[in-house]
PDB file of C-alpha atoms in Angstrom:
ATOM      1  CA  MET A 585     -12.383 -25.636  33.455  1.00 51.00           C
ATOM      2  CA  PRO A 586     -12.397 -25.680  29.625  1.00 57.00           C
ATOM      3  CA  LYS A 587      -9.052 -25.848  27.883  1.00 63.00           C
ATOM      4  CA  LYS A 588      -8.021 -22.525  26.385  1.00 70.00           C
ATOM      5  CA  VAL A 589      -7.367 -22.772  22.616  1.00 72.00           C
ATOM      6  CA  ASP A 590      -4.607 -20.733  20.986  1.00 84.00           C
ATOM      7  CA  HIS A 591      -6.570 -19.639  17.896  1.00 86.00           C
ATOM      8  CA  HIS A 592      -3.520 -18.581  15.909  1.00 90.00           C
ATOM      9  CA  LYS A 593      -1.832 -21.963  16.507  1.00 93.00           C
ATOM     10  CA  ARG A 594      -5.061 -23.757  15.554  1.00 94.00           C
ATOM     11  CA  LYS A 595      -5.268 -21.818  12.242  1.00 95.00           C
ATOM     12  CA  ILE A 596      -1.596 -22.785  11.509  1.00 95.00           C
ATOM     13  CA  GLN A 597      -2.306 -26.430  12.374  1.00 95.00           C
ATOM     14  CA  ILE A 598      -5.252 -26.400   9.935  1.00 96.00           C
ATOM     15  CA  ALA A 599      -3.121 -24.761   7.219  1.00 96.00           C
ATOM     16  CA  GLU A 600      -0.331 -27.275   7.678  1.00 95.00           C
ATOM     17  CA  THR A 601      -2.894 -30.066   7.419  1.00 96.00           C
ATOM     18  CA  THR A 602      -4.070 -28.416   4.190  1.00 96.00           C
ATOM     19  CA  TRP A 603      -0.551 -28.644   2.846  1.00 95.00           C
ATOM     20  CA  LYS A 604      -0.396 -32.339   3.732  1.00 95.00           C
ATOM     21  CA  VAL A 605      -3.691 -33.078   1.931  1.00 95.00           C
ATOM     22  CA  ILE A 606      -2.544 -31.054  -1.125  1.00 94.00           C
ATOM     23  CA  VAL A 607       0.800 -32.871  -1.329  1.00 94.00           C
ATOM     24  CA  GLU A 608      -0.720 -36.324  -0.829  1.00 94.00           C
ATOM     25  CA  GLU A 609      -3.952 -36.022  -2.701  1.00 93.00           C
ATOM     26  CA  GLY A 610      -3.930 -32.888  -4.850  1.00 91.00           C
ATOM     27  CA  ILE A 611      -5.449 -29.452  -4.366  1.00 91.00           C
ATOM     28  CA  GLU A 612      -8.881 -30.514  -5.626  1.00 89.00           C
ATOM     29  CA  GLN A 613      -9.143 -32.885  -2.683  1.00 90.00           C
ATOM     30  CA  ALA A 614      -8.366 -30.113  -0.187  1.00 92.00           C
ATOM     31  CA  THR A 615     -11.991 -29.682   0.825  1.00 92.00           C
ATOM     32  CA  VAL A 616     -13.009 -28.405   4.225  1.00 93.00           C
ATOM     33  CA  ARG A 617     -14.460 -31.811   5.063  1.00 94.00           C
ATOM     34  CA  LYS A 618     -11.258 -33.682   4.068  1.00 95.00           C
ATOM     35  CA  ILE A 619      -8.993 -31.240   5.913  1.00 95.00           C
ATOM     36  CA  ALA A 620     -11.146 -31.357   9.045  1.00 95.00           C
ATOM     37  CA  GLN A 621     -10.937 -35.165   8.991  1.00 95.00           C
ATOM     38  CA  ALA A 622      -7.154 -35.111   8.460  1.00 96.00           C
ATOM     39  CA  ALA A 623      -6.701 -32.539  11.292  1.00 95.00           C
ATOM     40  CA  GLY A 624      -8.920 -34.550  13.709  1.00 95.00           C
ATOM     41  CA  LEU A 625     -11.412 -31.693  13.910  1.00 95.00           C
ATOM     42  CA  SER A 626     -15.107 -31.315  13.055  1.00 95.00           C
ATOM     43  CA  VAL A 627     -16.170 -29.492   9.928  1.00 95.00           C
ATOM     44  CA  GLY A 628     -17.740 -26.868  12.207  1.00 95.00           C
ATOM     45  CA  ALA A 629     -14.469 -26.333  14.051  1.00 94.00           C
ATOM     46  CA  VAL A 630     -12.643 -25.659  10.744  1.00 95.00           C
ATOM     47  CA  ARG A 631     -15.468 -23.408   9.492  1.00 95.00           C
ATOM     48  CA  HIS A 632     -15.108 -21.399  12.757  1.00 94.00           C
ATOM     49  CA  TYR A 633     -11.732 -20.234  11.429  1.00 94.00           C
ATOM     50  CA  PHE A 634     -12.349 -20.407   7.643  1.00 94.00           C
ATOM     51  CA  THR A 635     -15.771 -19.801   6.205  1.00 91.00           C
ATOM     52  CA  SER A 636     -14.888 -21.245   2.812  1.00 88.00           C
ATOM     53  CA  GLN A 637     -12.377 -23.455   0.975  1.00 86.00           C
ATOM     54  CA  SER A 638     -11.088 -20.384  -0.836  1.00 85.00           C
ATOM     55  CA  GLU A 639     -10.409 -18.583   2.453  1.00 90.00           C
ATOM     56  CA  LEU A 640      -8.650 -21.661   3.833  1.00 92.00           C
ATOM     57  CA  LEU A 641      -6.457 -21.973   0.678  1.00 90.00           C
ATOM     58  CA  HIS A 642      -5.691 -18.288   0.830  1.00 90.00           C
ATOM     59  CA  PHE A 643      -4.429 -18.487   4.418  1.00 93.00           C
ATOM     60  CA  SER A 644      -2.510 -21.688   3.693  1.00 93.00           C
ATOM     61  CA  MET A 645      -0.683 -20.081   0.793  1.00 92.00           C
ATOM     62  CA  GLU A 646       0.033 -16.935   2.748  1.00 93.00           C
ATOM     63  CA  LEU A 647       1.616 -19.136   5.387  1.00 94.00           C
ATOM     64  CA  VAL A 648       3.987 -20.678   2.791  1.00 92.00           C
ATOM     65  CA  SER A 649       5.065 -17.202   1.687  1.00 90.00           C
ATOM     66  CA  ASP A 650       5.399 -15.983   5.308  1.00 92.00           C
ATOM     67  CA  ARG A 651       7.612 -18.939   6.222  1.00 92.00           C
ATOM     68  CA  VAL A 652      10.005 -18.224   3.327  1.00 90.00           C
ATOM     69  CA  ILE A 653      10.179 -14.520   4.181  1.00 88.00           C
ATOM     70  CA  GLN A 654      10.789 -15.240   7.879  1.00 90.00           C
ATOM     71  CA  ARG A 655      13.606 -17.601   7.032  1.00 89.00           C
ATOM     72  CA  ALA A 656      15.184 -15.006   4.733  1.00 85.00           C
ATOM     73  CA  LYS A 657      14.907 -12.262   7.304  1.00 84.00           C
ATOM     74  CA  ALA A 658      16.324 -14.380  10.100  1.00 87.00           C
ATOM     75  CA  ARG A 659      19.530 -14.963   8.150  1.00 84.00           C
ATOM     76  CA  LYS A 660      22.565 -13.038   9.363  1.00 82.00           C
ATOM     77  CA  MET A 661      25.831 -12.847   7.458  1.00 79.00           C
ATOM     78  CA  LEU A 662      28.597 -14.530   9.413  1.00 77.00           C
ATOM     79  CA  LYS A 663      31.703 -12.556  10.222  1.00 74.00           C
ATOM     80  CA  ASP A 664      33.979 -14.405   7.796  1.00 75.00           C
ATOM     81  CA  GLN A 665      31.335 -15.420   5.277  1.00 80.00           C
ATOM     82  CA  ASP A 666      31.836 -14.762   1.643  1.00 89.00           C
ATOM     83  CA  THR A 667      29.251 -12.407   0.116  1.00 88.00           C
ATOM     84  CA  LEU A 668      28.461 -14.677  -2.788  1.00 90.00           C
ATOM     85  CA  GLU A 669      27.955 -17.639  -0.403  1.00 91.00           C
ATOM     86  CA  PHE A 670      25.542 -15.510   1.656  1.00 91.00           C
ATOM     87  CA  VAL A 671      23.401 -14.428  -1.317  1.00 92.00           C
ATOM     88  CA  THR A 672      23.456 -17.968  -2.733  1.00 93.00           C
ATOM     89  CA  GLU A 673      22.093 -19.322   0.532  1.00 91.00           C
ATOM     90  CA  GLY A 674      19.411 -16.586   0.324  1.00 91.00           C
ATOM     91  CA  VAL A 675      18.268 -17.784  -3.058  1.00 95.00           C
ATOM     92  CA  CYS A 676      18.201 -21.374  -1.741  1.00 94.00           C
ATOM     93  CA  GLN A 677      15.452 -20.338   0.692  1.00 91.00           C
ATOM     94  CA  VAL A 678      12.957 -20.686  -2.165  1.00 92.00           C
ATOM     95  CA  LEU A 679      14.414 -23.886  -3.677  1.00 95.00           C
ATOM     96  CA  PRO A 680      13.172 -27.352  -2.621  1.00 96.00           C
ATOM     97  CA  ILE A 681      16.512 -28.417  -1.128  1.00 93.00           C
ATOM     98  CA  ASP A 682      15.070 -30.050   2.059  1.00 93.00           C
ATOM     99  CA  GLU A 683      11.778 -31.657   3.102  1.00 93.00           C
ATOM    100  CA  GLU A 684      10.235 -28.459   4.432  1.00 92.00           C
ATOM    101  CA  ARG A 685      11.035 -26.377   1.355  1.00 94.00           C
ATOM    102  CA  LYS A 686       9.978 -29.272  -0.912  1.00 95.00           C
ATOM    103  CA  ILE A 687       6.508 -29.359   0.692  1.00 94.00           C
ATOM    104  CA  GLU A 688       6.258 -25.562   0.428  1.00 93.00           C
ATOM    105  CA  MET A 689       7.164 -25.641  -3.284  1.00 93.00           C
ATOM    106  CA  GLU A 690       4.792 -28.509  -4.077  1.00 93.00           C
ATOM    107  CA  VAL A 691       1.963 -26.680  -2.354  1.00 93.00           C
ATOM    108  CA  TRP A 692       2.812 -23.477  -4.094  1.00 91.00           C
ATOM    109  CA  LEU A 693       2.871 -25.079  -7.579  1.00 90.00           C
ATOM    110  CA  ALA A 694      -0.481 -26.718  -6.915  1.00 91.00           C
ATOM    111  CA  PHE A 695      -1.851 -23.378  -5.772  1.00 90.00           C
ATOM    112  CA  SER A 696      -0.377 -21.627  -8.900  1.00 89.00           C
ATOM    113  CA  ALA A 697      -2.268 -24.078 -11.108  1.00 89.00           C
ATOM    114  CA  LYS A 698      -5.451 -23.431  -9.164  1.00 88.00           C
ATOM    115  CA  VAL A 699      -5.022 -19.663  -9.769  1.00 89.00           C
ATOM    116  CA  LEU A 700      -5.579 -20.322 -13.512  1.00 89.00           C
ATOM    117  CA  VAL A 701      -9.209 -21.321 -12.801  1.00 87.00           C
ATOM    118  CA  ASP A 702      -9.944 -19.362  -9.597  1.00 84.00           C
ATOM    119  CA  ASN A 703      -9.496 -15.603  -9.915  1.00 85.00           C
ATOM    120  CA  THR A 704     -10.202 -15.100  -6.174  1.00 83.00           C
ATOM    121  CA  LEU A 705      -6.655 -16.297  -5.539  1.00 87.00           C
ATOM    122  CA  ARG A 706      -5.033 -14.168  -8.254  1.00 90.00           C
ATOM    123  CA  GLU A 707      -4.232 -11.152  -6.031  1.00 91.00           C
ATOM    124  CA  LEU A 708      -2.351 -13.306  -3.527  1.00 91.00           C
ATOM    125  CA  SER A 709      -0.540 -15.096  -6.323  1.00 92.00           C
ATOM    126  CA  ASN A 710       0.590 -11.719  -7.731  1.00 93.00           C
ATOM    127  CA  LYS A 711       1.730 -10.540  -4.312  1.00 92.00           C
ATOM    128  CA  VAL A 712       3.847 -13.591  -3.686  1.00 91.00           C
ATOM    129  CA  TYR A 713       5.337 -13.392  -7.169  1.00 93.00           C
ATOM    130  CA  ASN A 714       6.256  -9.737  -6.584  1.00 94.00           C
ATOM    131  CA  ASP A 715       7.755 -10.571  -3.154  1.00 92.00           C
ATOM    132  CA  MET A 716       9.917 -13.318  -4.641  1.00 93.00           C
ATOM    133  CA  HIS A 717      10.920 -11.115  -7.564  1.00 95.00           C
ATOM    134  CA  GLN A 718      11.941  -8.343  -5.176  1.00 94.00           C
ATOM    135  CA  GLY A 719      14.012 -10.828  -3.120  1.00 92.00           C
ATOM    136  CA  LEU A 720      15.880 -11.958  -6.204  1.00 95.00           C
ATOM    137  CA  LYS A 721      16.262  -8.274  -7.326  1.00 96.00           C
ATOM    138  CA  ASN A 722      17.975  -7.639  -3.965  1.00 93.00           C
ATOM    139  CA  VAL A 723      20.456 -10.381  -4.734  1.00 93.00           C
ATOM    140  CA  ILE A 724      21.410  -9.020  -8.153  1.00 96.00           C
ATOM    141  CA  TYR A 725      21.532  -5.421  -6.987  1.00 94.00           C
ATOM    142  CA  ALA A 726      23.608  -6.348  -3.922  1.00 91.00           C
ATOM    143  CA  LEU A 727      26.239  -8.061  -6.092  1.00 94.00           C
ATOM    144  CA  GLN A 728      26.273  -5.075  -8.447  1.00 94.00           C
ATOM    145  CA  SER A 729      26.457  -2.453  -5.678  1.00 92.00           C
ATOM    146  CA  LEU A 730      29.517  -4.261  -4.251  1.00 91.00           C
ATOM    147  CA  ASP A 731      31.166  -4.039  -7.735  1.00 93.00           C
ATOM    148  CA  MET A 732      31.250  -7.793  -8.010  1.00 95.00           C
ATOM    149  CA  THR A 733      29.390  -8.112 -11.346  1.00 96.00           C
ATOM    150  CA  LYS A 734      30.662  -7.842 -14.862  1.00 95.00           C
ATOM    151  CA  GLU A 735      30.718  -4.435 -16.448  1.00 93.00           C
ATOM    152  CA  GLY A 736      27.646  -3.634 -18.587  1.00 94.00           C
ATOM    153  CA  LEU A 737      25.396  -6.150 -16.869  1.00 94.00           C
ATOM    154  CA  ASP A 738      21.677  -5.353 -17.278  1.00 96.00           C
ATOM    155  CA  PRO A 739      20.436  -5.882 -13.643  1.00 96.00           C
ATOM    156  CA  ASP A 740      16.722  -5.967 -14.488  1.00 96.00           C
ATOM    157  CA  MET A 741      17.244  -8.600 -17.198  1.00 98.00           C
ATOM    158  CA  GLU A 742      19.347 -10.596 -14.738  1.00 98.00           C
ATOM    159  CA  VAL A 743      16.572 -10.524 -12.137  1.00 98.00           C
ATOM    160  CA  HIS A 744      14.163 -11.945 -14.714  1.00 98.00           C
ATOM    161  CA  ARG A 745      16.697 -14.554 -15.745  1.00 98.00           C
ATOM    162  CA  LEU A 746      17.370 -15.603 -12.104  1.00 98.00           C
ATOM    163  CA  HIS A 747      13.678 -15.790 -11.384  1.00 97.00           C
ATOM    164  CA  ALA A 748      13.050 -18.014 -14.377  1.00 98.00           C
ATOM    165  CA  LEU A 749      16.072 -20.170 -13.455  1.00 98.00           C
ATOM    166  CA  VAL A 750      14.840 -20.650  -9.844  1.00 97.00           C
ATOM    167  CA  ASP A 751      11.299 -21.545 -10.981  1.00 96.00           C
ATOM    168  CA  GLY A 752      12.621 -23.896 -13.667  1.00 97.00           C
ATOM    169  CA  MET A 753      15.033 -25.665 -11.265  1.00 97.00           C
ATOM    170  CA  ALA A 754      12.287 -26.150  -8.667  1.00 96.00           C
ATOM    171  CA  MET A 755       9.964 -27.642 -11.299  1.00 95.00           C
ATOM    172  CA  HIS A 756      12.654 -29.945 -12.717  1.00 96.00           C
ATOM    173  CA  HIS A 757      13.584 -31.237  -9.278  1.00 97.00           C
ATOM    174  CA  LEU A 758       9.989 -31.848  -8.153  1.00 95.00           C
ATOM    175  CA  LEU A 759       9.089 -33.664 -11.387  1.00 95.00           C
ATOM    176  CA  ASN A 760      12.440 -35.535 -11.840  1.00 96.00           C
ATOM    177  CA  PRO A 761      14.235 -35.646  -8.436  1.00 95.00           C
ATOM    178  CA  ASN A 762      16.490 -38.513  -9.499  1.00 96.00           C
ATOM    179  CA  HIS A 763      17.661 -36.747 -12.624  1.00 96.00           C
ATOM    180  CA  PHE A 764      17.818 -33.215 -11.305  1.00 97.00           C
ATOM    181  CA  THR A 765      19.011 -33.605  -7.662  1.00 96.00           C
ATOM    182  CA  HIS A 766      19.510 -31.141  -4.790  1.00 94.00           C
ATOM    183  CA  GLU A 767      23.189 -31.064  -5.759  1.00 95.00           C
ATOM    184  CA  ASN A 768      22.332 -30.241  -9.360  1.00 97.00           C
ATOM    185  CA  MET A 769      20.158 -27.342  -8.173  1.00 96.00           C
ATOM    186  CA  THR A 770      22.897 -25.807  -5.988  1.00 95.00           C
ATOM    187  CA  GLU A 771      25.624 -26.430  -8.597  1.00 96.00           C
ATOM    188  CA  THR A 772      23.537 -24.814 -11.300  1.00 97.00           C
ATOM    189  CA  LEU A 773      22.722 -21.860  -9.100  1.00 97.00           C
ATOM    190  CA  ASN A 774      26.394 -21.480  -8.181  1.00 96.00           C
ATOM    191  CA  TYR A 775      27.464 -21.739 -11.821  1.00 97.00           C
ATOM    192  CA  HIS A 776      24.905 -19.122 -12.857  1.00 97.00           C
ATOM    193  CA  LEU A 777      25.770 -16.604 -10.165  1.00 97.00           C
ATOM    194  CA  HIS A 778      29.493 -17.016 -10.826  1.00 96.00           C
ATOM    195  CA  SER A 779      28.825 -16.293 -14.519  1.00 96.00           C
ATOM    196  CA  LEU A 780      27.653 -12.817 -13.481  1.00 97.00           C
ATOM    197  CA  LEU A 781      30.840 -11.928 -11.645  1.00 95.00           C
ATOM    198  CA  GLN A 782      33.967 -10.184 -12.929  1.00 88.00           C
TER     199      GLN A 782
END
């Protein structure tokens, strides 16, 4: 009797292999042929799920975004947990502070560069940007609604500033991990969020 294939799991396996190829060899090397080889599949098997490289990249990038969103939604505030600690941990979901998040961020940055020359990926890039911006907006507005922030704070400007800070820290760490460490990222984030408080 032929073995039943879980098609969703197979698509995720192919997408995760795509991440591996992107991280190790660059996004330009993430061809259907190379990914099939790395996944131990035939080109035909990969094309059964993804008819083009663009479709494969699109699914792979959506998976990055979905993983971050799932982690954020799965978080529950502990009974005695400090509010600032909880929101800080939320922001850390998008920072490369462990191996899993580092791979996600490396893949996302490679994808973002690809968007500059491939407009078919622009819509997804915009969606993920907006999702992340909304998540960071929730952080600032939560602190403000709890009367924790300084008087006269411009929340929309603070969302832009936090988004730029998160992107910048991720980039600095990926390019210079020995100079801008995990600890530097979390310390900088803590310093910044504390600067918004009364």
